[in-house]
Short mmCIF file of N, CA and C in Angstrom, two decimals:
data_model
loop_
_atom_site.label_atom_id
_atom_site.label_comp_id
_atom_site.label_asym_id
_atom_site.label_seq_id
_atom_site.Cartn_x
_atom_site.Cartn_y
_atom_site.Cartn_z
N MET A 1 0.79 -1.16 -0.17
CA MET A 1 -0.13 -0.04 -0.10
C MET A 1 1.01 1.33 -0.10
N ASP A 2 0.62 2.14 -0.82
CA ASP A 2 1.24 3.54 -0.96
C ASP A 2 1.06 4.21 0.31
N TYR A 3 1.80 4.62 1.30
CA TYR A 3 1.64 5.73 2.67
C TYR A 3 1.87 6.77 1.98
N SER A 4 2.02 7.42 0.95
CA SER A 4 2.23 8.87 0.65
C SER A 4 1.05 9.75 1.18
N ASN A 5 1.32 11.10 1.14
CA ASN A 5 -0.01 11.82 1.65
C ASN A 5 -1.12 11.88 0.86
N PRO A 6 -2.22 11.20 1.17
CA PRO A 6 -3.17 11.33 0.26
C PRO A 6 -4.14 12.69 0.25
N ILE A 7 -4.10 13.46 1.27
CA ILE A 7 -5.06 14.44 1.12
C ILE A 7 -4.43 15.96 0.83
N LEU A 8 -3.63 16.16 1.66
CA LEU A 8 -3.03 17.73 1.32
C LEU A 8 -1.83 17.65 0.22
N GLY A 9 -0.95 16.65 0.37
CA GLY A 9 -0.04 16.58 -0.64
C GLY A 9 1.05 17.53 -0.32
N THR A 10 1.12 18.19 0.83
CA THR A 10 2.04 19.07 0.83
C THR A 10 3.03 18.50 2.24
N GLY A 11 2.97 17.74 2.52
CA GLY A 11 3.52 17.46 3.98
C GLY A 11 2.98 17.75 5.17
N ASP A 12 1.62 18.18 5.11
CA ASP A 12 0.85 18.82 6.15
C ASP A 12 0.17 17.68 6.93
N LEU A 13 0.09 16.53 6.26
CA LEU A 13 -0.57 15.39 6.73
C LEU A 13 0.27 14.29 6.49
N GLU A 14 0.71 13.86 7.82
CA GLU A 14 1.67 12.50 7.99
C GLU A 14 1.19 11.28 8.49
N LEU A 15 1.26 10.33 7.86
CA LEU A 15 0.84 8.82 8.50
C LEU A 15 1.84 8.52 9.36
N LYS A 16 1.69 8.16 10.39
CA LYS A 16 2.62 7.46 11.46
C LYS A 16 2.12 6.09 12.01
N LYS A 17 3.10 5.25 12.32
CA LYS A 17 2.71 3.98 12.88
C LYS A 17 2.84 4.04 14.30
N CYS A 18 1.82 4.12 15.02
CA CYS A 18 2.00 4.07 16.65
C CYS A 18 2.95 3.26 17.26
N VAL A 19 3.74 3.83 17.96
CA VAL A 19 4.97 3.18 18.72
C VAL A 19 4.50 2.77 20.17
N ARG A 20 5.32 2.16 20.88
CA ARG A 20 4.99 1.78 22.38
C ARG A 20 4.93 3.07 23.07
N GLN A 21 5.83 4.09 22.62
CA GLN A 21 5.85 5.22 23.63
C GLN A 21 4.54 6.30 23.53
N TRP A 22 3.52 5.93 22.49
CA TRP A 22 2.57 6.80 22.27
C TRP A 22 1.25 6.23 23.36
N ASN A 23 0.81 6.99 23.96
CA ASN A 23 -0.42 6.71 24.41
C ASN A 23 -1.48 5.75 23.76
N ALA A 24 -1.44 6.16 22.46
CA ALA A 24 -2.57 5.33 21.57
C ALA A 24 -2.21 3.88 21.43
N HIS A 25 -0.69 3.59 21.73
CA HIS A 25 -0.45 2.04 21.53
C HIS A 25 -0.60 1.38 22.76
N PRO A 26 -1.14 -0.02 22.73
CA PRO A 26 -1.32 -0.61 21.40
C PRO A 26 -2.71 -0.75 20.92
N HIS A 27 -3.86 0.39 21.37
CA HIS A 27 -4.93 0.39 20.93
C HIS A 27 -5.12 0.50 19.35
N PHE A 28 -4.42 1.51 18.93
CA PHE A 28 -4.30 1.75 17.82
C PHE A 28 -3.19 1.57 17.17
N GLU A 29 -3.09 1.31 15.51
CA GLU A 29 -2.02 0.98 14.78
C GLU A 29 -1.62 2.24 14.18
N TRP A 30 -2.30 3.01 13.59
CA TRP A 30 -2.04 4.14 12.56
C TRP A 30 -2.51 5.60 13.34
N CYS A 31 -1.86 6.60 12.73
CA CYS A 31 -2.31 7.72 13.27
C CYS A 31 -1.91 8.74 11.91
N TRP A 32 -3.02 9.41 11.55
CA TRP A 32 -2.79 10.69 10.75
C TRP A 32 -2.36 12.12 11.57
N ALA A 33 -1.58 12.55 11.38
CA ALA A 33 -1.09 13.84 12.16
C ALA A 33 -1.35 15.05 10.90
N PHE A 34 -2.17 15.77 11.30
CA PHE A 34 -2.22 17.08 10.50
C PHE A 34 -1.54 18.41 11.15
N ASP A 35 -0.38 18.67 10.36
CA ASP A 35 0.44 19.64 10.94
C ASP A 35 0.55 20.83 9.92
N SER A 36 0.64 22.44 10.47
CA SER A 36 0.21 23.31 9.80
C SER A 36 1.68 24.13 10.16
N HIS A 37 2.58 23.59 10.23
CA HIS A 37 3.85 24.08 10.32
C HIS A 37 4.53 24.95 9.22
N SER A 38 4.06 26.24 8.69
CA SER A 38 4.38 27.01 7.81
C SER A 38 5.76 27.59 7.80
N ARG A 39 6.39 27.77 6.91
CA ARG A 39 7.70 28.49 6.85
C ARG A 39 7.26 29.96 7.23
N GLY A 40 6.74 30.51 6.30
CA GLY A 40 6.49 32.25 6.55
C GLY A 40 5.46 32.54 7.50
N SER A 41 5.68 33.28 8.28
CA SER A 41 4.82 33.72 9.23
C SER A 41 3.39 34.49 8.53
N ASP A 42 3.66 35.11 7.55
CA ASP A 42 2.55 35.69 6.80
C ASP A 42 1.32 34.63 6.30
N ARG A 43 1.72 33.50 6.12
CA ARG A 43 0.87 32.58 5.61
C ARG A 43 0.71 31.28 6.69
N ARG A 44 1.24 31.33 7.82
CA ARG A 44 1.06 30.50 8.87
C ARG A 44 -0.34 30.39 9.23
N TYR A 45 -1.04 31.51 9.35
CA TYR A 45 -2.60 31.51 9.73
C TYR A 45 -3.47 31.12 8.43
N ILE A 46 -3.07 31.17 7.29
CA ILE A 46 -3.91 30.74 6.17
C ILE A 46 -3.52 29.01 6.09
N ARG A 47 -2.34 28.69 6.51
CA ARG A 47 -2.25 27.33 6.52
C ARG A 47 -2.95 26.52 7.67
N GLU A 48 -3.15 27.50 8.63
CA GLU A 48 -3.65 26.53 9.92
C GLU A 48 -5.28 26.46 9.72
N LEU A 49 -5.63 27.26 9.05
CA LEU A 49 -7.05 27.38 8.70
C LEU A 49 -7.39 26.23 7.70
N GLU A 50 -6.38 26.06 6.70
CA GLU A 50 -6.63 25.04 5.85
C GLU A 50 -6.46 23.62 6.32
N VAL A 51 -5.61 23.44 6.79
CA VAL A 51 -5.25 22.05 7.81
C VAL A 51 -6.48 21.91 8.92
N GLU A 52 -6.85 23.01 9.28
CA GLU A 52 -7.99 22.75 10.46
C GLU A 52 -9.40 22.43 9.81
N SER A 53 -9.37 22.91 8.57
CA SER A 53 -10.49 22.48 7.84
C SER A 53 -10.50 20.99 7.22
N LYS A 54 -9.35 20.62 6.72
CA LYS A 54 -9.08 19.25 6.30
C LYS A 54 -9.35 18.35 7.41
N TYR A 55 -8.75 18.82 8.69
CA TYR A 55 -8.94 17.87 9.87
C TYR A 55 -10.38 17.85 10.18
N LYS A 56 -11.15 18.51 10.20
CA LYS A 56 -12.61 18.62 10.27
C LYS A 56 -13.43 17.88 9.42
N GLU A 57 -13.06 17.85 8.03
CA GLU A 57 -13.53 17.17 7.09
C GLU A 57 -13.26 15.53 7.13
N VAL A 58 -12.09 15.27 7.44
CA VAL A 58 -11.72 13.83 7.89
C VAL A 58 -12.59 13.40 9.23
N LEU A 59 -12.48 14.06 10.18
CA LEU A 59 -13.23 13.98 11.46
C LEU A 59 -14.65 13.39 10.92
N GLN A 60 -15.26 14.34 10.39
CA GLN A 60 -16.70 14.21 9.95
C GLN A 60 -17.04 12.82 9.19
N TRP A 61 -15.75 12.34 8.44
CA TRP A 61 -15.90 11.16 7.85
C TRP A 61 -15.86 10.02 8.37
N CYS A 62 -14.83 10.23 9.60
CA CYS A 62 -14.59 8.82 10.39
C CYS A 62 -15.86 8.95 11.05
N TRP A 63 -16.67 9.74 11.90
CA TRP A 63 -17.55 9.97 12.30
C TRP A 63 -18.71 9.14 11.60
N GLU A 64 -18.91 9.39 10.36
CA GLU A 64 -19.92 8.75 9.82
C GLU A 64 -19.63 7.33 9.24
N MET A 65 -18.40 7.03 9.18
CA MET A 65 -17.80 5.78 8.76
C MET A 65 -17.71 5.01 9.81
N PHE A 66 -17.42 5.17 10.89
CA PHE A 66 -16.82 4.07 11.83
C PHE A 66 -17.89 4.57 13.26
N GLY A 67 -18.72 5.38 13.20
CA GLY A 67 -19.39 5.73 14.54
C GLY A 67 -18.72 6.85 15.21
N PRO A 68 -19.80 7.34 16.08
CA PRO A 68 -19.09 8.61 17.17
C PRO A 68 -17.83 8.01 17.95
N SER A 69 -17.17 9.02 18.16
CA SER A 69 -15.84 8.61 18.92
C SER A 69 -15.37 9.77 19.88
N ILE A 70 -14.56 9.65 20.61
CA ILE A 70 -14.04 10.97 21.67
C ILE A 70 -12.62 10.86 21.59
N ASP A 71 -11.99 12.38 22.20
CA ASP A 71 -10.68 12.51 22.43
C ASP A 71 -9.89 11.19 22.82
N LEU A 72 -8.76 11.19 22.53
CA LEU A 72 -7.72 10.15 22.86
C LEU A 72 -7.71 10.03 24.65
N GLU A 73 -7.70 11.13 25.05
CA GLU A 73 -7.47 11.15 26.62
C GLU A 73 -8.55 10.77 27.47
N ILE A 74 -9.84 10.71 26.64
CA ILE A 74 -11.22 10.61 27.55
C ILE A 74 -11.18 8.98 27.05
N TRP A 75 -10.91 8.64 25.88
CA TRP A 75 -10.78 7.17 25.46
C TRP A 75 -10.29 6.23 26.14
N LEU A 76 -8.80 6.89 26.49
CA LEU A 76 -7.89 6.02 27.54
C LEU A 76 -8.56 5.83 28.77
N ASP A 77 -9.36 7.15 29.52
CA ASP A 77 -9.91 6.98 30.69
C ASP A 77 -10.91 6.02 30.76
N CYS A 78 -11.66 5.91 29.52
CA CYS A 78 -12.73 4.85 29.58
C CYS A 78 -12.30 3.58 29.74
N ARG A 79 -11.22 3.14 28.92
CA ARG A 79 -10.49 1.97 28.87
C ARG A 79 -10.11 1.39 30.24
N ARG A 80 -9.25 2.57 30.93
CA ARG A 80 -8.66 2.20 32.30
C ARG A 80 -10.01 1.91 33.32
N HIS A 81 -11.14 2.47 33.24
CA HIS A 81 -12.28 2.60 34.13
C HIS A 81 -12.58 1.07 33.84
N ILE A 82 -12.78 0.54 32.49
CA ILE A 82 -13.36 -0.91 32.43
C ILE A 82 -12.30 -1.82 32.80
N ASP A 83 -11.06 -1.74 32.41
CA ASP A 83 -9.92 -2.61 32.90
C ASP A 83 -9.98 -2.65 34.37
N ASN A 84 -10.37 -1.67 35.12
CA ASN A 84 -10.12 -1.56 36.56
C ASN A 84 -11.54 -2.16 37.30
N SER A 85 -12.44 -2.14 36.37
CA SER A 85 -13.93 -2.50 36.82
C SER A 85 -14.24 -3.78 36.74
N PHE A 86 -13.81 -4.27 35.58
CA PHE A 86 -14.24 -5.73 35.16
C PHE A 86 -13.01 -6.72 35.07
N SER A 87 -13.28 -8.09 35.20
CA SER A 87 -12.16 -8.84 35.32
C SER A 87 -12.03 -9.14 33.66
N ARG A 88 -10.65 -9.58 33.49
CA ARG A 88 -10.38 -9.86 31.93
C ARG A 88 -11.62 -10.88 31.44
N GLU A 89 -12.08 -11.94 32.09
CA GLU A 89 -13.01 -13.16 31.82
C GLU A 89 -14.51 -11.91 31.20
N GLN A 90 -14.58 -11.26 32.13
CA GLN A 90 -15.94 -10.40 31.93
C GLN A 90 -15.64 -9.57 30.44
N ILE A 91 -14.82 -8.92 30.30
CA ILE A 91 -14.29 -8.19 29.01
C ILE A 91 -14.35 -9.21 27.96
N LYS A 92 -13.78 -10.28 28.20
CA LYS A 92 -13.58 -11.22 27.10
C LYS A 92 -15.04 -12.00 26.72
N GLU A 93 -15.69 -11.96 27.85
CA GLU A 93 -17.25 -12.67 27.56
C GLU A 93 -18.09 -11.48 27.09
N GLY A 94 -17.87 -10.08 27.09
CA GLY A 94 -18.76 -9.27 26.47
C GLY A 94 -19.56 -8.91 27.65
N GLU A 95 -19.38 -9.15 28.76
CA GLU A 95 -20.16 -8.68 29.71
C GLU A 95 -20.02 -7.24 30.17
N VAL A 96 -19.34 -6.48 29.65
CA VAL A 96 -19.12 -4.85 29.82
C VAL A 96 -20.53 -4.50 29.24
N PRO A 97 -21.15 -3.51 30.01
CA PRO A 97 -21.90 -2.72 29.29
C PRO A 97 -21.86 -1.91 28.13
N GLN A 98 -22.42 -1.97 27.00
CA GLN A 98 -22.15 -1.39 25.68
C GLN A 98 -21.66 0.01 25.70
N ASN A 99 -22.79 0.87 26.76
CA ASN A 99 -22.30 2.30 26.57
C ASN A 99 -21.13 2.60 27.39
N LEU A 100 -20.44 1.66 27.97
CA LEU A 100 -19.15 2.03 28.67
C LEU A 100 -18.00 1.76 27.55
N ILE A 101 -18.11 1.06 26.50
CA ILE A 101 -17.07 1.02 25.61
C ILE A 101 -16.98 1.78 24.61
N PRO A 102 -15.77 2.80 24.59
CA PRO A 102 -15.25 3.52 23.64
C PRO A 102 -15.34 2.98 22.13
N ASN A 103 -15.53 3.65 21.14
CA ASN A 103 -15.20 3.31 19.86
C ASN A 103 -13.79 2.73 19.76
N LYS A 104 -13.90 1.44 19.10
CA LYS A 104 -12.56 0.73 19.02
C LYS A 104 -11.91 0.89 17.63
N TYR A 105 -12.68 1.57 16.84
CA TYR A 105 -12.03 1.62 15.36
C TYR A 105 -11.36 2.87 15.30
N TRP A 106 -11.58 3.90 15.90
CA TRP A 106 -11.00 5.10 15.64
C TRP A 106 -11.04 6.16 16.91
N CYS A 107 -10.23 7.26 17.07
CA CYS A 107 -10.37 8.32 17.86
C CYS A 107 -9.64 9.46 17.58
N TYR A 108 -9.72 10.76 18.05
CA TYR A 108 -9.21 11.76 17.67
C TYR A 108 -8.24 12.49 18.72
N GLN A 109 -7.58 13.43 18.36
CA GLN A 109 -6.92 14.30 19.34
C GLN A 109 -7.01 15.48 18.92
N ALA A 110 -7.47 16.45 19.64
CA ALA A 110 -7.39 17.96 19.17
C ALA A 110 -6.00 18.61 19.43
N LYS A 111 -6.00 19.85 18.52
CA LYS A 111 -4.64 20.33 18.71
C LYS A 111 -3.96 20.75 19.77
N ARG A 112 -2.83 20.38 20.54
CA ARG A 112 -2.35 20.50 21.84
C ARG A 112 -0.79 21.24 21.35
N ASP A 113 -0.65 21.77 22.47
CA ASP A 113 1.12 22.46 22.43
C ASP A 113 1.79 21.84 21.70
N MET A 114 1.96 20.59 22.09
CA MET A 114 3.25 19.72 21.49
C MET A 114 2.80 18.88 20.34
N HIS A 115 1.49 18.59 19.97
CA HIS A 115 1.13 17.75 18.96
C HIS A 115 0.21 18.46 17.94
N PRO A 116 0.26 18.12 16.81
CA PRO A 116 -1.01 18.59 15.74
C PRO A 116 -2.20 17.65 16.19
N TYR A 117 -3.37 18.23 15.16
CA TYR A 117 -4.26 17.52 15.17
C TYR A 117 -3.96 16.10 14.87
N ARG A 118 -4.84 15.19 15.57
CA ARG A 118 -4.50 13.68 15.11
C ARG A 118 -5.84 13.03 15.01
N ILE A 119 -5.65 11.92 14.25
CA ILE A 119 -6.79 10.96 14.11
C ILE A 119 -5.91 9.61 14.10
N TYR A 120 -6.62 8.54 15.16
CA TYR A 120 -6.10 7.45 15.44
C TYR A 120 -6.85 6.17 14.46
N LEU A 121 -6.50 5.36 13.86
CA LEU A 121 -7.31 4.17 13.12
C LEU A 121 -6.58 3.14 13.83
N LYS A 122 -7.71 1.93 14.16
CA LYS A 122 -7.32 0.91 14.71
C LYS A 122 -6.20 -0.03 14.00
N GLY A 123 -6.68 -0.32 12.62
CA GLY A 123 -5.69 -1.31 11.89
C GLY A 123 -5.70 -1.29 10.50
N GLN A 124 -5.19 -2.03 9.69
CA GLN A 124 -5.26 -2.29 8.33
C GLN A 124 -6.34 -1.85 7.80
N LYS A 125 -7.52 -2.34 8.08
CA LYS A 125 -8.84 -2.29 7.66
C LYS A 125 -9.53 -0.81 7.51
N GLU A 126 -9.44 -0.33 8.62
CA GLU A 126 -9.37 1.30 8.73
C GLU A 126 -8.81 1.94 7.81
N LEU A 127 -7.42 1.69 7.93
CA LEU A 127 -6.46 2.43 6.97
C LEU A 127 -6.89 2.44 5.71
N SER A 128 -7.18 0.93 5.09
CA SER A 128 -7.60 0.91 3.76
C SER A 128 -9.13 1.75 3.21
N MET A 129 -9.82 1.78 4.26
CA MET A 129 -11.06 2.58 3.80
C MET A 129 -10.75 4.08 3.64
N PHE A 130 -9.72 4.27 4.68
CA PHE A 130 -9.21 5.88 4.74
C PHE A 130 -8.72 6.16 3.13
N TYR A 131 -8.02 5.34 2.58
CA TYR A 131 -7.33 5.26 1.48
C TYR A 131 -8.18 5.31 0.11
N LEU A 132 -9.41 4.48 0.19
CA LEU A 132 -10.35 4.44 -0.42
C LEU A 132 -11.08 5.76 -0.61
N LYS A 133 -11.32 6.57 0.44
CA LYS A 133 -12.10 7.61 0.60
C LYS A 133 -11.21 8.88 -0.10
N PHE A 134 -9.99 9.22 0.47
CA PHE A 134 -9.21 10.18 0.09
C PHE A 134 -8.21 10.31 -0.82
N ASN A 135 -7.92 8.82 -1.31
CA ASN A 135 -6.84 8.76 -2.36
C ASN A 135 -7.33 8.30 -3.66
N SER A 136 -8.33 8.94 -3.91
CA SER A 136 -8.74 8.58 -5.33
C SER A 136 -9.11 9.77 -6.12
#
């Protein structure tokens, strides 16, 4: 599969494989990072608006394709709550109430001081669907 930039085409969108050091690992395998680091200060605001607009477009598509999701930090809090409240057997047997389980296919991360906007995808299947939509 070609992992070149499928959306913005200028290096503003970068596919990254989630590594152990990331909070999203091992729950999510892939991360799309939307970055607006423009060289010229006069164009920076315009680039940020363009990148934010594209991020919102992709966020909306993920919401429609994979269902509603939440920010990564909240997602991780929900997972910790489940892991602390239920045994492995209960989790494996599906005894966790559905309203407690966060979306397992994707989540997002709003722009923060040290990170750009990010969208995390579970695995290869979700990544392939992403490419079908945005790489055509």
